[in-house]
Amino acid sequence: MENLNVLNAPKTATFQMRIDPEVKRRAEALFRNCGLSLTDAINIFIQQSMNVGGLPFIVSQDSREALREQAAARLALEVQKGRDSVRREEDWVSEEAMRARFGLEDAEK
């Protein structure tokens, strides 16, 4: 199946849904604070769903804990990839150097 960029795809179809007015108002305010319209946010949700081949988050009775575990597992994998990428001592970047690079040298650890 061809990759499709939802945000750049022609907008020739319409989609309607019913939603509680207060929920809509709050969602619009939330997304506006992110620089997005409600339509933009829905398009991003659809794009991410297509990217991962399903819902872009875990839906369960204990979603918060499941998401935390999933995030921890992904972080551990990325940390391991970083460790595995160091071939020579001079390739290593210390935590202090990274914090300084991102302007976090004064941030609490």
PDB file of C-alpha atoms in Angstrom:
ATOM      1  CA  MET A   1       0.000   0.000   0.000  1.00  0.00           C
ATOM      2  CA  GLU A   2       1.300   3.454  -0.956  1.00  0.00           C
ATOM      3  CA  ASN A   3       2.252   5.848   1.855  1.00  0.00           C
ATOM      4  CA  LEU A   4      -0.155   8.745   2.025  1.00  0.00           C
ATOM      5  CA  ASN A   5       0.552  12.102   3.634  1.00  0.00           C
ATOM      6  CA  VAL A   6      -2.816  13.127   5.029  1.00  0.00           C
ATOM      7  CA  LEU A   7      -1.827  16.732   5.599  1.00  0.00           C
ATOM      8  CA  ASN A   8      -0.763  17.254   1.969  1.00  0.00           C
ATOM      9  CA  ALA A   9      -3.445  15.108   0.340  1.00  0.00           C
ATOM     10  CA  PRO A  10      -6.199  16.882  -1.629  1.00  0.00           C
ATOM     11  CA  LYS A  11      -9.152  17.764   0.573  1.00  0.00           C
ATOM     12  CA  THR A  12     -12.082  16.741  -1.617  1.00  0.00           C
ATOM     13  CA  ALA A  13     -14.138  14.554   0.763  1.00  0.00           C
ATOM     14  CA  THR A  14     -16.064  15.650   3.835  1.00  0.00           C
ATOM     15  CA  PHE A  15     -16.429  13.997   7.213  1.00  0.00           C
ATOM     16  CA  GLN A  16     -19.121  14.869   9.730  1.00  0.00           C
ATOM     17  CA  MET A  17     -19.515  13.777  13.304  1.00  0.00           C
ATOM     18  CA  ARG A  18     -21.720  14.646  16.226  1.00  0.00           C
ATOM     19  CA  ILE A  19     -20.040  15.829  19.393  1.00  0.00           C
ATOM     20  CA  ASP A  20     -21.095  17.489  22.623  1.00  0.00           C
ATOM     21  CA  PRO A  21     -20.650  21.274  22.218  1.00  0.00           C
ATOM     22  CA  GLU A  22     -18.647  21.583  25.450  1.00  0.00           C
ATOM     23  CA  VAL A  23     -16.320  18.745  24.421  1.00  0.00           C
ATOM     24  CA  LYS A  24     -15.836  20.439  21.048  1.00  0.00           C
ATOM     25  CA  ARG A  25     -15.124  23.802  22.668  1.00  0.00           C
ATOM     26  CA  ARG A  26     -12.544  22.290  25.028  1.00  0.00           C
ATOM     27  CA  ALA A  27     -10.902  20.263  22.277  1.00  0.00           C
ATOM     28  CA  GLU A  28     -10.687  23.324  20.017  1.00  0.00           C
ATOM     29  CA  ALA A  29      -9.095  25.342  22.842  1.00  0.00           C
ATOM     30  CA  LEU A  30      -6.632  22.546  23.605  1.00  0.00           C
ATOM     31  CA  PHE A  31      -5.573  22.158  19.986  1.00  0.00           C
ATOM     32  CA  ARG A  32      -5.518  25.935  19.417  1.00  0.00           C
ATOM     33  CA  ASN A  33      -2.911  26.123  22.214  1.00  0.00           C
ATOM     34  CA  CYS A  34      -0.846  23.694  20.119  1.00  0.00           C
ATOM     35  CA  GLY A  35      -1.278  25.844  17.010  1.00  0.00           C
ATOM     36  CA  LEU A  36      -3.776  23.438  15.446  1.00  0.00           C
ATOM     37  CA  SER A  37      -7.378  23.510  14.394  1.00  0.00           C
ATOM     38  CA  LEU A  38      -9.672  20.646  15.344  1.00  0.00           C
ATOM     39  CA  THR A  39      -9.510  19.522  11.700  1.00  0.00           C
ATOM     40  CA  ASP A  40      -5.688  19.580  11.798  1.00  0.00           C
ATOM     41  CA  ALA A  41      -5.685  17.495  14.996  1.00  0.00           C
ATOM     42  CA  ILE A  42      -8.057  14.923  13.521  1.00  0.00           C
ATOM     43  CA  ASN A  43      -5.942  14.727  10.355  1.00  0.00           C
ATOM     44  CA  ILE A  44      -2.830  14.180  12.494  1.00  0.00           C
ATOM     45  CA  PHE A  45      -4.630  11.425  14.415  1.00  0.00           C
ATOM     46  CA  ILE A  46      -5.594   9.756  11.124  1.00  0.00           C
ATOM     47  CA  GLN A  47      -2.036  10.105   9.751  1.00  0.00           C
ATOM     48  CA  GLN A  48      -0.489   8.625  12.886  1.00  0.00           C
ATOM     49  CA  SER A  49      -3.030   5.782  12.847  1.00  0.00           C
ATOM     50  CA  MET A  50      -2.026   5.007   9.268  1.00  0.00           C
ATOM     51  CA  ASN A  51       1.672   5.261  10.179  1.00  0.00           C
ATOM     52  CA  VAL A  52       1.362   2.641  12.928  1.00  0.00           C
ATOM     53  CA  GLY A  53      -1.321   0.531  11.270  1.00  0.00           C
ATOM     54  CA  GLY A  54      -3.864   0.993  14.052  1.00  0.00           C
ATOM     55  CA  LEU A  55      -4.698   3.286  16.896  1.00  0.00           C
ATOM     56  CA  PRO A  56      -1.662   5.408  17.818  1.00  0.00           C
ATOM     57  CA  PHE A  57      -2.210   4.642  21.504  1.00  0.00           C
ATOM     58  CA  ILE A  58      -3.256   1.714  23.639  1.00  0.00           C
ATOM     59  CA  VAL A  59      -6.922   1.495  24.587  1.00  0.00           C
ATOM     60  CA  SER A  60      -7.569  -0.508  27.718  1.00  0.00           C
ATOM     61  CA  GLN A  61      -9.067  -0.134  31.148  1.00  0.00           C
ATOM     62  CA  ASP A  62      -5.583   0.666  32.391  1.00  0.00           C
ATOM     63  CA  SER A  63      -4.339   2.766  29.468  1.00  0.00           C
ATOM     64  CA  ARG A  64      -2.248   5.091  31.632  1.00  0.00           C
ATOM     65  CA  GLU A  65      -0.142   2.248  33.031  1.00  0.00           C
ATOM     66  CA  ALA A  66       0.058   0.504  29.659  1.00  0.00           C
ATOM     67  CA  LEU A  67       1.272   3.719  27.991  1.00  0.00           C
ATOM     68  CA  ARG A  68       3.838   4.251  30.748  1.00  0.00           C
ATOM     69  CA  GLU A  69       5.155   0.708  30.270  1.00  0.00           C
ATOM     70  CA  GLN A  70       5.219   1.107  26.494  1.00  0.00           C
ATOM     71  CA  ALA A  71       7.087   4.434  26.783  1.00  0.00           C
ATOM     72  CA  ALA A  72       9.598   2.917  29.219  1.00  0.00           C
ATOM     73  CA  ALA A  73      10.211  -0.013  26.869  1.00  0.00           C
ATOM     74  CA  ARG A  74      10.738   2.327  23.903  1.00  0.00           C
ATOM     75  CA  LEU A  75      13.075   4.521  25.946  1.00  0.00           C
ATOM     76  CA  ALA A  76      15.098   1.497  27.064  1.00  0.00           C
ATOM     77  CA  LEU A  77      15.357   0.355  23.433  1.00  0.00           C
ATOM     78  CA  GLU A  78      16.552   3.800  22.304  1.00  0.00           C
ATOM     79  CA  VAL A  79      19.088   3.973  25.145  1.00  0.00           C
ATOM     80  CA  GLN A  80      20.398   0.549  24.148  1.00  0.00           C
ATOM     81  CA  LYS A  81      20.643   1.653  20.500  1.00  0.00           C
ATOM     82  CA  GLY A  82      22.677   4.629  21.683  1.00  0.00           C
ATOM     83  CA  ARG A  83      24.991   2.437  23.735  1.00  0.00           C
ATOM     84  CA  ASP A  84      25.367   0.001  20.833  1.00  0.00           C
ATOM     85  CA  SER A  85      26.255   2.852  18.459  1.00  0.00           C
ATOM     86  CA  VAL A  86      29.374   3.801  20.441  1.00  0.00           C
ATOM     87  CA  ARG A  87      32.294   2.104  18.740  1.00  0.00           C
ATOM     88  CA  ARG A  88      35.147   4.179  20.160  1.00  0.00           C
ATOM     89  CA  GLU A  89      35.523   6.094  23.417  1.00  0.00           C
ATOM     90  CA  GLU A  90      35.617   9.415  21.523  1.00  0.00           C
ATOM     91  CA  ASP A  91      32.146   8.628  20.083  1.00  0.00           C
ATOM     92  CA  TRP A  92      30.654   8.737  23.582  1.00  0.00           C
ATOM     93  CA  VAL A  93      28.736  11.902  24.547  1.00  0.00           C
ATOM     94  CA  SER A  94      28.314  12.445  28.261  1.00  0.00           C
ATOM     95  CA  GLU A  95      25.021  13.394  29.829  1.00  0.00           C
ATOM     96  CA  GLU A  96      26.551  16.713  30.888  1.00  0.00           C
ATOM     97  CA  ALA A  97      27.622  17.481  27.304  1.00  0.00           C
ATOM     98  CA  MET A  98      24.132  16.675  25.971  1.00  0.00           C
ATOM     99  CA  ARG A  99      22.448  18.780  28.650  1.00  0.00           C
ATOM    100  CA  ALA A 100      24.740  21.688  27.744  1.00  0.00           C
ATOM    101  CA  ARG A 101      24.076  21.188  24.020  1.00  0.00           C
ATOM    102  CA  PHE A 102      20.318  21.499  24.664  1.00  0.00           C
ATOM    103  CA  GLY A 103      20.688  24.404  27.104  1.00  0.00           C
ATOM    104  CA  LEU A 104      19.787  22.276  30.106  1.00  0.00           C
ATOM    105  CA  GLU A 105      23.032  22.611  32.042  1.00  0.00           C
ATOM    106  CA  ASP A 106      21.210  24.415  34.868  1.00  0.00           C
ATOM    107  CA  ALA A 107      18.155  22.141  34.782  1.00  0.00           C
ATOM    108  CA  GLU A 108      17.522  19.756  37.619  1.00  0.00           C
ATOM    109  CA  LYS A 109      18.403  16.141  36.885  1.00  0.00           C
TER     110      LYS A 109
END
